[in-house]
Amino acid sequence: MTSNLPIAGCLIPYLIQAKEDTSANAKVIFSPDDINRLGSVIVQIKQQKEKSQPPNTKYFETILSDSKHLYQAVMMQQFPTFSIIKISQFQVQKSKGYILNATCEQLNVGQSLIGSPVLINFEALDSKAKQPQPTPQPHTKPVLSLPKSQSNNNNNNNRQDPSAALVDPGLANRDVMPISQLSSSTTDFCIEAIVRSKGPVRTWSKATSSGSLMSFELSDANGEIKATAFNEQQRQFENLLEVGKVYRFSGGHVKPIDPKFNKLAHPCELSFGTQTRVLLMENSNVKISYEFRRISDISELTAGTKIDVVGVIIDSQDIASVNIKNRSEPTPKKTLSILDDSNTSITVTFWGRAAQKLHSETKKNDVIVIKSAQVSDFNQKSLNCGDGTVFEVEPTDIPEASNLKMWYEKNSSVIEQGVSSLSLQSGMKTGSTLSTISNLRRVTINDLVDQKQKGNFANQTPQKALFLKINCYISRIRSTSNDKLVGYYNSCSKCKKSRTTEEYCEHCQDHQLPVKQYKMFMRIQDQDDSASAEILGETVGHKLFGMKADEFFAKSSAEQDDITAEQLSRMFTCTVKVSEYSGNIRYNIITAEPTDYAALAREEDYELVVSRLVVQNLLS
């Protein structure tokens, strides 16, 4: 019966015979009869590169693997990467040991490179070289013993833990390669790394295949890399690896990343297969490496970039549950505002298990170190942290965290007066709204109207909204019904989502009574023009009307009119979010503060100099 796995060393007898051939021929030909005599040749395609030779000859430079050795070949046929092939006749170039003009049959296609093969040393081959040995079938692989604590547990079970097959005590004696030195040409390696994170199990199903996978992020003192295990290996690694522990890894395929699915800085990633082996290193001193970015520098980074950051927690929202599309259960969410010694703050949102862990470990004024936070354009600029993020609160062995702690304790009484925030602070409790507004460019309403007519806001999707600053007053509040102002919606007090019934929340099934949130359309006006805008939520409405929506809409119509009339003559400095939705340009007031006329006076002739140019500059 033909094996569907590479046969280790199967080409060595042929290379030796070719090397020892004394004829004048440059090549030695091996026929099917020779192969019947010397042994079957079953190998795996590691890689192929298409080449051409005049006039119209196409061939493929190929690397073949027998699971222990790599061989160079020139082939006329192209096969999918990791294909298992059986060679029925071929030639060997006597001077270099290249495999030429092979006649092949494809047996199957593997998911990854089998084993950890190294390039064959043709010059060192002699007749004493070992004869080929078939690669063991999966069901005949020896099961290595687990550490004692795990072995004792197994004595109580009727079957061996399948993860035991991955454990190789021999890795303790291997030389270790830094993660930063792994490349797509690396064929044999052993790395020692901390398991920084384990992603969720993901499954796929299509016409040609189905299965499951799990990804891990590994880190040593020199770098980080993503690793993925599939199907049976996924189940083994899921049970074996623990986040925060250090292991040695050997065997697997090193391949270039797909930037669409991997945002780490390393240009390669690992694919764990049947030949991958692991060993827990109990006394290792490997620690997570950090490459910190100052918060002030984040404004220049594109969305999706992953960074390391350290900051002091200056504000924190309660943990909440939100509904996310395509997920059956609400997802935990917790939002912080952090500050570093660039005197700049940013909003950081933790999701899922990270949010739950963070909720129990942090408090205001703690220093938090975050590994692999993802930059987002939400609320102008913010950071997202999920299952792939690692964080430490109040670490004692990270100099950058200790230095920041000392800086904040020494200067905390004066720091927040000059804080600049990269994030719009809607929903946060800090007093940093004014500093947020001060970071934005000032325009007039006439600029908004002009740029809208020119079509310059057409590409401002909600995810890429434009944020501008306007000095204006409210000239009219729209949306009335039966002489009573209607400007609110009912929201859940727990998950904050909109509710259509008073009995329970459709999103989180909470049975508390809903609370009102402001939702008003109004006309805003400055010295040049006017425009329709909307306020949504508690923050801005409370700032404008001096009370929560529940209190405001519990008043009589006359009382509401008195309150709104009082605001119609007041000047506000507003942050306006400009976005396009379903073909319509929308202006949402995100923040509002009474105008600081002294600060306004210090801005030299902004109406004449800045307001006509700033939108064009922002859009260019």
Coordinates of C-alpha atoms in Angstrom, one line a residue:
M1 CA 0.0 0.0 0.0
T2 CA 1.4 3.4 -1.0
S3 CA 2.2 5.8 1.8
N4 CA 0.7 9.3 1.5
L5 CA 3.5 10.8 3.6
P6 CA 7.0 11.7 2.6
I7 CA 9.6 8.9 3.2
A8 CA 12.5 10.3 5.2
G9 CA 15.8 9.9 3.4
C10 CA 14.2 8.3 0.3
L11 CA 16.4 10.2 -2.2
I12 CA 19.7 9.6 -0.3
P13 CA 20.6 6.3 -1.9
Y14 CA 20.1 7.8 -5.4
L15 CA 22.3 10.8 -4.6
I16 CA 25.0 8.6 -3.3
Q17 CA 24.9 6.4 -6.4
A18 CA 25.0 9.4 -8.6
K19 CA 27.9 10.9 -6.7
E20 CA 29.9 7.6 -6.9
D21 CA 29.2 7.1 -10.6
T22 CA 32.5 7.2 -12.6
S23 CA 31.1 7.5 -16.1
A24 CA 31.6 10.6 -18.2
N25 CA 27.9 11.4 -18.1
A26 CA 26.9 14.6 -16.3
K27 CA 23.7 13.1 -15.1
V28 CA 22.6 9.7 -13.8
I29 CA 19.2 8.4 -15.0
F30 CA 17.0 6.3 -12.6
S31 CA 14.3 4.3 -14.2
P32 CA 11.2 2.7 -12.7
D33 CA 13.2 -0.5 -12.3
D34 CA 15.9 1.3 -10.4
I35 CA 13.2 2.7 -8.1
N36 CA 11.8 -0.7 -7.5
R37 CA 15.3 -1.8 -6.5
L38 CA 16.4 1.2 -4.4
G39 CA 13.1 2.1 -2.8
S40 CA 10.0 4.3 -3.4
V41 CA 10.5 8.1 -3.7
I42 CA 7.7 10.0 -2.0
V43 CA 8.4 13.7 -1.2
Q44 CA 6.6 17.0 -0.5
I45 CA 6.7 20.2 -2.5
K46 CA 8.0 22.9 -0.2
Q47 CA 8.0 25.7 -2.9
Q48 CA 8.2 26.3 -6.6
K49 CA 9.3 29.3 -8.6
E50 CA 8.4 29.6 -12.3
K51 CA 11.3 30.4 -14.7
S52 CA 11.5 30.6 -18.4
Q53 CA 14.2 29.9 -21.0
P54 CA 14.2 31.0 -24.7
P55 CA 12.4 30.5 -26.9
N56 CA 9.3 29.3 -25.0
T57 CA 10.4 26.8 -22.4
K58 CA 8.9 27.1 -19.0
Y59 CA 10.2 25.2 -15.9
F60 CA 10.0 25.4 -12.1
E61 CA 12.9 25.7 -9.6
T62 CA 11.6 23.4 -6.8
I63 CA 12.5 22.6 -3.2
L64 CA 11.5 19.0 -2.3
S65 CA 11.2 17.7 1.3
D66 CA 11.3 14.2 2.6
S67 CA 10.4 15.5 6.1
K68 CA 14.1 15.5 7.2
H69 CA 16.0 16.8 4.3
L70 CA 15.5 19.4 1.5
Y71 CA 16.5 18.8 -2.1
Q72 CA 16.9 21.2 -5.0
A73 CA 15.1 20.2 -8.2
V74 CA 14.2 21.5 -11.6
M75 CA 10.8 20.2 -12.7
M76 CA 8.6 20.7 -15.8
Q77 CA 5.3 20.2 -13.8
Q78 CA 3.8 22.6 -11.3
F79 CA 2.0 21.4 -8.1
P80 CA 0.2 23.1 -5.3
T81 CA 2.5 24.0 -2.3
F82 CA 2.8 21.2 0.2
S83 CA 1.6 18.6 -2.3
I84 CA 2.8 15.0 -1.6
I85 CA 4.1 13.5 -4.9
K86 CA 5.4 10.1 -5.9
I87 CA 8.4 10.1 -8.4
S88 CA 8.5 7.2 -10.8
Q89 CA 11.7 8.2 -12.7
F90 CA 14.1 11.0 -12.7
Q91 CA 17.7 12.2 -13.2
V92 CA 20.4 13.4 -10.7
Q93 CA 23.0 15.9 -11.7
K94 CA 26.3 14.4 -10.5
S95 CA 28.1 17.7 -9.6
K96 CA 25.4 19.3 -7.4
G97 CA 22.9 16.6 -6.6
Y98 CA 20.0 18.4 -8.3
I99 CA 16.9 16.3 -9.2
L100 CA 16.0 16.8 -12.9
N101 CA 13.3 15.7 -15.3
A102 CA 11.2 13.9 -12.7
T103 CA 8.0 12.0 -13.7
C104 CA 5.6 12.5 -10.9
E105 CA 2.2 11.5 -9.6
Q106 CA 0.4 13.8 -7.1
L107 CA -0.9 11.8 -4.1
N108 CA -2.5 14.6 -2.0
V109 CA -2.1 18.1 -0.8
G110 CA -1.0 18.8 2.8
Q111 CA -1.9 21.8 5.0
S112 CA 1.6 22.6 6.0
L113 CA 5.2 21.4 5.6
I114 CA 5.7 18.1 7.4
G115 CA 8.7 17.9 9.7
S116 CA 11.5 20.4 10.1
P117 CA 13.7 19.5 7.1
V118 CA 17.2 21.0 6.5
L119 CA 19.0 21.3 3.2
I120 CA 20.9 18.1 2.3
N121 CA 24.7 18.4 2.4
F122 CA 25.5 16.6 -1.0
E123 CA 29.2 16.9 -0.5
A124 CA 29.2 15.1 2.8
L125 CA 27.1 12.1 1.5
D126 CA 28.8 8.7 1.4
S127 CA 27.7 5.1 1.2
K128 CA 27.5 4.9 5.0
A129 CA 24.5 7.3 5.0
K130 CA 21.4 5.8 6.7
Q131 CA 18.9 4.1 4.5
P132 CA 15.4 5.7 4.1
Q133 CA 12.9 5.1 6.9
P134 CA 9.1 5.7 6.2
T135 CA 7.7 8.6 8.1
P136 CA 5.5 7.2 10.9
Q137 CA 1.8 7.3 10.2
P138 CA -0.1 9.6 12.6
H139 CA -1.6 6.6 14.5
T140 CA 1.8 5.1 15.1
K141 CA 3.6 8.1 16.5
P142 CA 5.1 7.5 19.9
V143 CA 3.4 9.3 22.7
L144 CA 5.9 11.2 24.9
S145 CA 5.4 11.4 28.6
L146 CA 4.0 14.5 30.2
P147 CA 5.4 16.3 33.2
K148 CA 4.7 14.3 36.4
S149 CA 1.7 16.4 37.5
Q150 CA 0.0 15.7 34.2
S151 CA 1.0 12.1 34.1
N152 CA -0.6 11.4 37.5
N153 CA -3.8 12.9 36.2
N154 CA -3.7 10.6 33.2
N155 CA -3.5 7.5 35.4
N156 CA -7.1 8.3 36.4
N157 CA -8.2 8.3 32.8
N158 CA -8.8 5.4 30.3
R159 CA -7.1 7.3 27.4
Q160 CA -4.0 9.3 26.9
D161 CA -4.3 13.1 26.6
P162 CA -3.8 13.8 22.9
S163 CA -1.8 16.9 23.8
A164 CA 1.0 14.6 25.2
A165 CA 2.1 13.8 21.7
L166 CA 3.3 17.4 21.3
V167 CA 5.6 17.4 24.3
D168 CA 9.3 16.8 23.6
P169 CA 11.7 16.9 26.6
G170 CA 14.6 17.0 24.1
L171 CA 13.9 20.6 23.3
A172 CA 15.5 21.6 26.6
N173 CA 18.9 20.8 24.9
R174 CA 18.2 22.7 21.6
D175 CA 19.8 26.0 20.7
V176 CA 17.2 28.8 20.7
M177 CA 16.7 31.3 17.8
P178 CA 15.3 34.8 18.5
I179 CA 11.9 35.3 17.0
S180 CA 13.2 38.4 15.2
Q181 CA 15.5 36.1 13.1
L182 CA 12.7 33.9 11.8
S183 CA 12.2 34.3 8.0
S184 CA 10.3 32.5 5.2
S185 CA 13.6 30.7 4.4
T186 CA 13.9 29.3 7.9
T187 CA 13.4 25.5 7.8
D188 CA 14.7 24.3 11.2
F189 CA 14.2 26.3 14.3
C190 CA 13.6 26.3 18.0
I191 CA 12.2 29.4 19.7
E192 CA 11.5 30.1 23.4
A193 CA 8.6 32.4 23.8
I194 CA 5.8 33.5 26.2
V195 CA 2.3 32.8 25.0
R196 CA 1.0 36.3 25.0
S197 CA -2.6 35.5 23.9
K198 CA -4.8 32.8 22.6
G199 CA -7.5 33.7 20.1
P200 CA -11.0 32.1 19.9
V201 CA -11.5 28.9 18.0
R202 CA -12.7 29.7 14.5
T203 CA -14.3 27.3 12.1
W204 CA -14.8 27.3 8.3
S205 CA -16.9 25.2 6.0
K206 CA -16.9 25.3 2.2
A207 CA -17.4 23.0 -0.7
T208 CA -13.8 21.7 -0.8
S209 CA -13.0 21.6 2.9
S210 CA -14.0 22.4 6.5
G211 CA -12.2 22.6 9.8
S212 CA -11.1 24.7 12.8
L213 CA -8.2 26.9 13.7
M214 CA -6.8 28.8 16.6
S215 CA -4.2 31.6 16.6
F216 CA -1.6 32.4 19.2
E217 CA 0.7 35.4 19.7
L218 CA 4.1 34.5 20.9
S219 CA 6.7 37.0 22.3
D220 CA 10.3 36.9 23.4
A221 CA 12.8 39.7 24.3
N222 CA 13.5 40.4 20.6
G223 CA 10.1 40.4 19.0
E224 CA 6.7 38.8 18.5
I225 CA 5.0 36.5 16.0
K226 CA 1.6 35.0 15.3
A227 CA 1.2 31.2 15.1
T228 CA -1.8 29.2 13.9
A229 CA -2.8 25.6 14.5
F230 CA -5.4 23.7 12.5
N231 CA -7.9 20.9 13.2
E232 CA -6.4 18.2 15.4
Q233 CA -3.4 20.4 16.2
Q234 CA -5.8 23.2 17.1
R235 CA -7.5 21.0 19.7
Q236 CA -4.1 19.8 21.1
F237 CA -2.6 23.3 21.4
E238 CA -5.8 24.7 22.9
N239 CA -5.5 22.3 25.8
L240 CA -1.8 22.5 26.2
L241 CA -0.8 26.1 26.0
E242 CA -1.6 28.6 28.8
V243 CA -1.4 32.4 28.4
G244 CA 1.5 33.9 30.3
K245 CA 3.6 30.8 30.4
V246 CA 6.9 30.2 28.5
Y247 CA 7.4 27.3 26.0
R248 CA 9.9 26.1 23.5
F249 CA 8.5 25.4 20.0
S250 CA 10.2 23.4 17.2
G251 CA 8.8 22.4 13.9
G252 CA 6.3 24.2 11.8
H253 CA 6.2 26.2 8.6
V254 CA 7.4 29.8 8.5
K255 CA 5.6 31.9 5.9
P256 CA 5.0 35.5 4.9
I257 CA 2.1 37.2 6.6
D258 CA -1.2 38.3 5.0
P259 CA -1.5 41.9 6.3
K260 CA -5.3 41.6 6.0
F261 CA -5.3 39.1 8.9
N262 CA -2.1 39.8 10.7
K263 CA -1.3 43.3 12.1
L264 CA 1.9 42.4 14.0
A265 CA 5.2 43.9 12.9
H266 CA 6.9 40.6 12.1
P267 CA 6.9 39.9 8.3
C268 CA 6.3 36.2 8.9
E269 CA 4.0 33.9 10.9
L270 CA 4.1 30.3 12.0
S271 CA 1.8 27.4 11.0
F272 CA 1.9 24.6 13.5
G273 CA 1.5 21.1 12.0
T274 CA 1.9 17.4 12.9
Q275 CA 5.7 17.8 13.4
T276 CA 5.5 20.7 15.8
R277 CA 6.8 19.9 19.3
V278 CA 6.5 21.9 22.5
L279 CA 8.1 22.0 26.0
L280 CA 7.0 24.0 29.0
M281 CA 10.0 26.0 30.4
E282 CA 9.2 26.5 34.1
N283 CA 12.2 28.6 35.1
S284 CA 12.6 30.7 32.0
N285 CA 13.3 34.4 32.3
V286 CA 11.7 35.4 29.0
K287 CA 9.5 38.4 29.3
I288 CA 7.2 40.3 27.0
S289 CA 9.1 42.9 25.0
Y290 CA 7.6 46.4 24.6
E291 CA 8.1 49.1 22.0
F292 CA 6.2 52.0 23.5
R293 CA 4.8 54.8 21.5
R294 CA 4.0 58.2 23.0
I295 CA 0.3 59.0 23.0
S296 CA 0.9 62.3 21.2
D297 CA 2.4 60.3 18.3
I298 CA -0.7 58.2 17.8
S299 CA -2.4 61.0 15.9
E300 CA -0.1 60.2 12.9
L301 CA -0.8 56.5 12.8
T302 CA -3.3 54.8 10.5
A303 CA -6.3 52.8 11.7
G304 CA -5.4 49.1 12.3
T305 CA -1.9 49.8 13.4
K306 CA -0.9 47.8 16.6
I307 CA 1.1 49.5 19.2
D308 CA 2.4 49.3 22.8
V309 CA 1.5 52.1 25.1
V310 CA 1.9 53.1 28.8
G311 CA -0.4 55.6 30.5
V312 CA -2.0 56.8 33.8
I313 CA -5.7 56.0 34.1
I314 CA -7.3 59.5 34.4
D315 CA -10.9 58.3 33.8
S316 CA -12.9 55.1 33.7
Q317 CA -16.4 54.1 32.7
D318 CA -18.3 51.3 34.2
I319 CA -18.3 48.0 32.4
A320 CA -21.2 47.6 30.0
S321 CA -22.6 45.0 27.6
V322 CA -23.2 45.9 23.9
N323 CA -24.7 44.0 21.1
I324 CA -22.4 43.3 18.2
K325 CA -23.5 42.2 14.8
N326 CA -23.2 38.4 14.1
R327 CA -22.7 37.6 17.9
S328 CA -25.5 35.8 19.7
E329 CA -24.6 37.3 23.2
P330 CA -23.8 40.8 24.4
T331 CA -20.1 41.6 24.5
P332 CA -18.6 43.2 27.6
K333 CA -17.0 46.6 27.0
K334 CA -15.0 48.9 29.3
T335 CA -13.6 52.3 28.4
L336 CA -10.7 54.2 30.0
S337 CA -8.9 57.5 29.3
I338 CA -5.2 57.3 29.8
L339 CA -2.5 60.0 29.9
D340 CA 1.3 60.0 29.4
D341 CA 4.1 62.5 29.9
S342 CA 3.5 64.1 26.5
N343 CA 0.5 65.6 28.4
T344 CA -1.8 63.9 25.8
S345 CA -4.7 61.5 26.6
I346 CA -6.6 59.0 24.5
T347 CA -9.6 56.8 25.0
V348 CA -8.9 53.0 25.2
T349 CA -11.8 50.5 24.9
F350 CA -11.4 46.9 26.1
W351 CA -13.7 44.2 24.7
G352 CA -14.7 40.7 25.8
R353 CA -12.6 38.9 28.3
A354 CA -10.1 41.7 28.4
A355 CA -12.9 44.1 29.6
Q356 CA -13.9 41.7 32.3
K357 CA -10.4 41.2 33.6
L358 CA -9.6 44.9 33.4
H359 CA -12.8 45.7 35.4
S360 CA -11.6 43.8 38.4
E361 CA -8.0 45.0 38.4
T362 CA -7.9 48.8 37.7
K363 CA -8.7 52.0 39.4
K364 CA -8.2 55.7 38.7
N365 CA -4.5 56.9 38.9
D366 CA -3.1 53.4 38.2
V367 CA -0.5 53.0 35.6
I368 CA -1.4 50.6 32.9
V369 CA 0.9 49.0 30.3
I370 CA -0.8 47.7 27.2
K371 CA 0.7 45.4 24.5
S372 CA -0.8 45.3 21.0
A373 CA -3.5 47.9 21.2
Q374 CA -5.1 48.6 17.9
V375 CA -5.4 52.2 16.6
S376 CA -8.9 53.3 15.5
D377 CA -10.4 56.4 13.9
F378 CA -13.5 56.2 16.1
N379 CA -14.1 59.4 18.1
Q380 CA -11.3 61.0 16.1
K381 CA -8.6 58.7 17.5
S382 CA -8.8 55.9 20.0
L383 CA -7.4 52.5 20.9
N384 CA -9.2 49.1 20.9
C385 CA -8.0 46.1 23.0
G386 CA -9.4 42.6 22.5
D387 CA -8.3 39.0 23.1
G388 CA -5.0 39.7 21.4
T389 CA -4.1 42.4 23.9
V390 CA -2.0 41.9 27.0
F391 CA -2.0 44.5 29.8
E392 CA -0.3 44.9 33.2
V393 CA -1.5 47.2 35.9
E394 CA 1.0 48.9 38.2
P395 CA 4.0 46.8 37.0
T396 CA 7.1 47.1 39.1
D397 CA 9.6 45.7 36.6
I398 CA 9.0 48.0 33.6
P399 CA 11.1 51.3 33.9
E400 CA 8.8 53.3 31.6
A401 CA 5.8 52.5 33.9
S402 CA 7.8 53.5 37.1
N403 CA 9.0 56.7 35.5
L404 CA 5.5 57.7 34.4
K405 CA 4.1 57.0 37.9
M406 CA 6.7 59.3 39.4
W407 CA 6.0 62.0 36.8
Y408 CA 2.3 61.9 37.5
E409 CA 2.5 61.9 41.3
K410 CA 4.8 64.9 41.1
N411 CA 2.7 66.9 38.7
S412 CA -0.8 65.7 39.1
S413 CA -2.1 68.9 40.6
V414 CA -1.3 70.9 37.5
I415 CA -1.2 68.3 34.7
E416 CA -4.9 68.1 33.7
Q417 CA -5.1 71.9 33.1
G418 CA -3.1 71.5 29.9
V419 CA -4.1 68.1 28.7
S420 CA -4.7 67.6 25.0
S421 CA -7.0 64.7 24.1
L422 CA -6.8 62.7 20.8
S423 CA -10.3 61.4 21.4
L424 CA -13.6 63.1 21.5
Q425 CA -14.7 62.5 25.1
S426 CA -18.4 61.8 24.7
G427 CA -19.7 59.9 27.6
M428 CA -16.5 60.3 29.7
K429 CA -16.6 62.0 33.1
T430 CA -13.4 64.1 32.8
G431 CA -13.3 67.8 32.4
S432 CA -11.2 67.5 29.3
T433 CA -13.9 68.6 26.8
L434 CA -12.4 72.0 26.5
S435 CA -9.0 70.7 25.6
T436 CA -10.5 68.4 23.1
I437 CA -12.2 71.3 21.4
S438 CA -9.0 73.3 21.5
N439 CA -7.3 70.7 19.3
L440 CA -9.8 71.2 16.4
R441 CA -9.7 73.7 13.6
R442 CA -12.3 76.5 13.7
V443 CA -14.7 77.1 10.7
T444 CA -17.8 79.1 10.1
I445 CA -21.2 77.6 9.1
N446 CA -20.8 79.3 5.7
D447 CA -17.7 77.1 5.2
L448 CA -19.8 74.0 5.9
V449 CA -22.5 75.0 3.5
D450 CA -20.0 75.9 0.8
Q451 CA -18.1 72.7 1.1
K452 CA -21.3 70.6 1.2
Q453 CA -22.4 72.3 -2.1
K454 CA -19.1 71.5 -3.7
G455 CA -19.5 67.8 -2.7
N456 CA -16.4 67.8 -0.6
F457 CA -18.1 65.9 2.3
A458 CA -19.3 63.0 0.1
N459 CA -16.7 60.5 1.3
Q460 CA -17.0 61.4 5.0
T461 CA -18.5 58.0 6.2
P462 CA -19.4 57.7 9.8
Q463 CA -16.2 55.7 10.3
K464 CA -14.2 58.5 8.7
A465 CA -16.1 61.5 9.9
L466 CA -14.6 65.0 9.9
F467 CA -14.6 66.9 13.2
L468 CA -14.6 70.7 13.2
K469 CA -15.1 73.5 15.7
I470 CA -17.8 76.2 15.3
N471 CA -18.8 79.2 17.4
C472 CA -22.6 79.4 17.1
Y473 CA -25.9 79.9 18.9
I474 CA -29.2 78.0 18.6
S475 CA -31.7 79.9 16.6
R476 CA -34.5 77.3 16.6
I477 CA -35.3 73.9 18.1
R478 CA -37.3 71.7 15.8
S479 CA -39.5 68.6 16.3
T480 CA -42.7 69.6 18.2
S481 CA -46.0 67.8 18.6
N482 CA -49.2 69.2 20.1
D483 CA -47.4 72.2 21.4
K484 CA -45.1 69.8 23.5
L485 CA -41.4 69.4 22.6
V486 CA -40.6 65.9 21.4
G487 CA -36.8 65.5 21.5
Y488 CA -35.9 62.2 23.2
Y489 CA -35.7 58.5 22.8
N490 CA -36.0 55.7 25.5
S491 CA -32.8 53.9 26.3
C492 CA -31.9 50.9 28.5
S493 CA -30.3 52.0 31.8
K494 CA -28.0 49.0 31.6
C495 CA -26.8 48.6 28.0
K496 CA -27.7 52.1 26.8
K497 CA -29.4 50.8 23.6
S498 CA -32.6 52.2 22.3
R499 CA -35.8 50.6 23.7
T500 CA -39.2 50.3 22.1
T501 CA -41.0 48.9 25.1
E502 CA -41.2 49.8 28.8
E503 CA -41.4 46.2 30.0
Y504 CA -37.9 45.0 29.1
C505 CA -34.9 45.7 26.9
E506 CA -34.9 43.7 23.7
H507 CA -31.1 43.7 23.6
C508 CA -30.0 42.7 27.2
Q509 CA -33.4 41.6 28.7
D510 CA -33.1 44.1 31.5
H511 CA -36.4 44.8 33.2
Q512 CA -35.6 48.2 34.8
L513 CA -37.6 51.2 33.5
P514 CA -36.0 52.9 30.5
V515 CA -34.4 56.3 30.8
K516 CA -34.8 59.2 28.4
Q517 CA -31.9 60.4 26.2
Y518 CA -31.8 63.7 24.2
K519 CA -32.5 63.5 20.5
M520 CA -33.1 67.0 19.1
F521 CA -32.9 68.7 15.8
M522 CA -32.0 72.4 15.9
R523 CA -31.0 75.3 13.8
I524 CA -27.5 76.6 14.6
Q525 CA -26.4 80.0 13.4
D526 CA -23.3 82.2 13.4
Q527 CA -22.5 85.6 11.9
D528 CA -22.6 84.3 8.3
D529 CA -25.1 81.5 7.9
S530 CA -27.2 78.8 9.5
A531 CA -27.5 75.0 9.3
S532 CA -29.5 72.1 10.7
A533 CA -27.8 69.9 13.3
E534 CA -28.7 67.2 15.7
I535 CA -27.8 66.4 19.3
L536 CA -27.9 62.9 20.5
G537 CA -27.4 61.5 24.0
E538 CA -27.0 62.8 27.5
T539 CA -23.7 64.6 27.4
V540 CA -24.5 67.5 25.1
G541 CA -28.1 67.9 26.1
H542 CA -27.2 68.1 29.7
K543 CA -24.6 70.8 28.9
L544 CA -27.1 72.8 26.8
F545 CA -30.2 72.6 29.1
G546 CA -28.6 72.1 32.5
M547 CA -30.4 68.9 33.4
K548 CA -30.9 65.3 32.3
A549 CA -33.5 64.4 29.7
D550 CA -35.8 62.6 32.2
E551 CA -36.0 65.8 34.3
F552 CA -36.4 68.1 31.3
F553 CA -39.2 66.2 29.7
A554 CA -41.0 65.8 33.0
K555 CA -41.6 69.5 33.0
S556 CA -44.6 71.3 31.4
S557 CA -44.5 72.7 27.9
A558 CA -44.3 76.2 29.3
E559 CA -41.4 75.3 31.5
Q560 CA -39.6 73.6 28.6
D561 CA -40.2 76.7 26.5
D562 CA -38.7 78.9 29.1
I563 CA -35.6 76.7 29.4
T564 CA -35.0 76.5 25.6
A565 CA -35.7 80.3 25.1
E566 CA -32.9 81.0 27.6
Q567 CA -30.5 79.1 25.4
L568 CA -31.4 80.7 22.1
S569 CA -29.4 83.8 22.8
R570 CA -26.2 82.1 24.2
M571 CA -23.1 81.5 22.2
F572 CA -21.5 78.0 22.3
T573 CA -18.3 76.6 21.0
C574 CA -19.3 73.3 19.5
T575 CA -17.5 70.3 18.1
V576 CA -19.4 69.2 15.0
K577 CA -19.1 65.8 13.5
V578 CA -19.6 65.9 9.7
S579 CA -20.5 62.6 8.0
E580 CA -22.3 61.3 5.0
Y581 CA -25.0 58.7 5.3
S582 CA -27.3 57.3 2.6
G583 CA -26.4 60.3 0.4
N584 CA -27.2 62.9 3.1
I585 CA -24.7 65.1 4.9
R586 CA -25.3 65.1 8.6
Y587 CA -24.0 67.5 11.3
N588 CA -24.0 66.1 14.8
I589 CA -23.1 68.3 17.8
I590 CA -20.7 66.2 19.9
T591 CA -19.6 68.7 22.5
A592 CA -20.8 72.1 23.5
E593 CA -19.3 74.6 25.9
P594 CA -20.2 78.3 26.6
T595 CA -17.9 80.4 24.4
D596 CA -14.7 81.7 26.0
Y597 CA -14.5 85.2 24.6
A598 CA -11.1 85.9 26.0
A599 CA -9.7 82.8 24.2
L600 CA -11.6 83.7 21.1
A601 CA -10.0 87.2 21.0
R602 CA -6.6 85.7 21.1
E603 CA -7.2 83.9 17.8
E604 CA -6.2 86.6 15.3
D605 CA -8.9 87.4 12.7
Y606 CA -9.9 83.7 12.5
E607 CA -12.9 84.6 10.5
L608 CA -10.8 86.2 7.7
V609 CA -7.7 83.9 7.8
V610 CA -8.6 80.5 9.0
S611 CA -12.2 79.8 8.4
R612 CA -12.0 80.0 4.5
L613 CA -9.0 77.7 4.2
V614 CA -9.2 75.1 7.0
V615 CA -11.8 72.8 5.4
Q616 CA -9.8 72.6 2.2
N617 CA -6.7 71.8 4.1
L618 CA -8.4 69.1 6.1
L619 CA -9.8 67.5 3.0
S620 CA -6.6 67.7 1.0

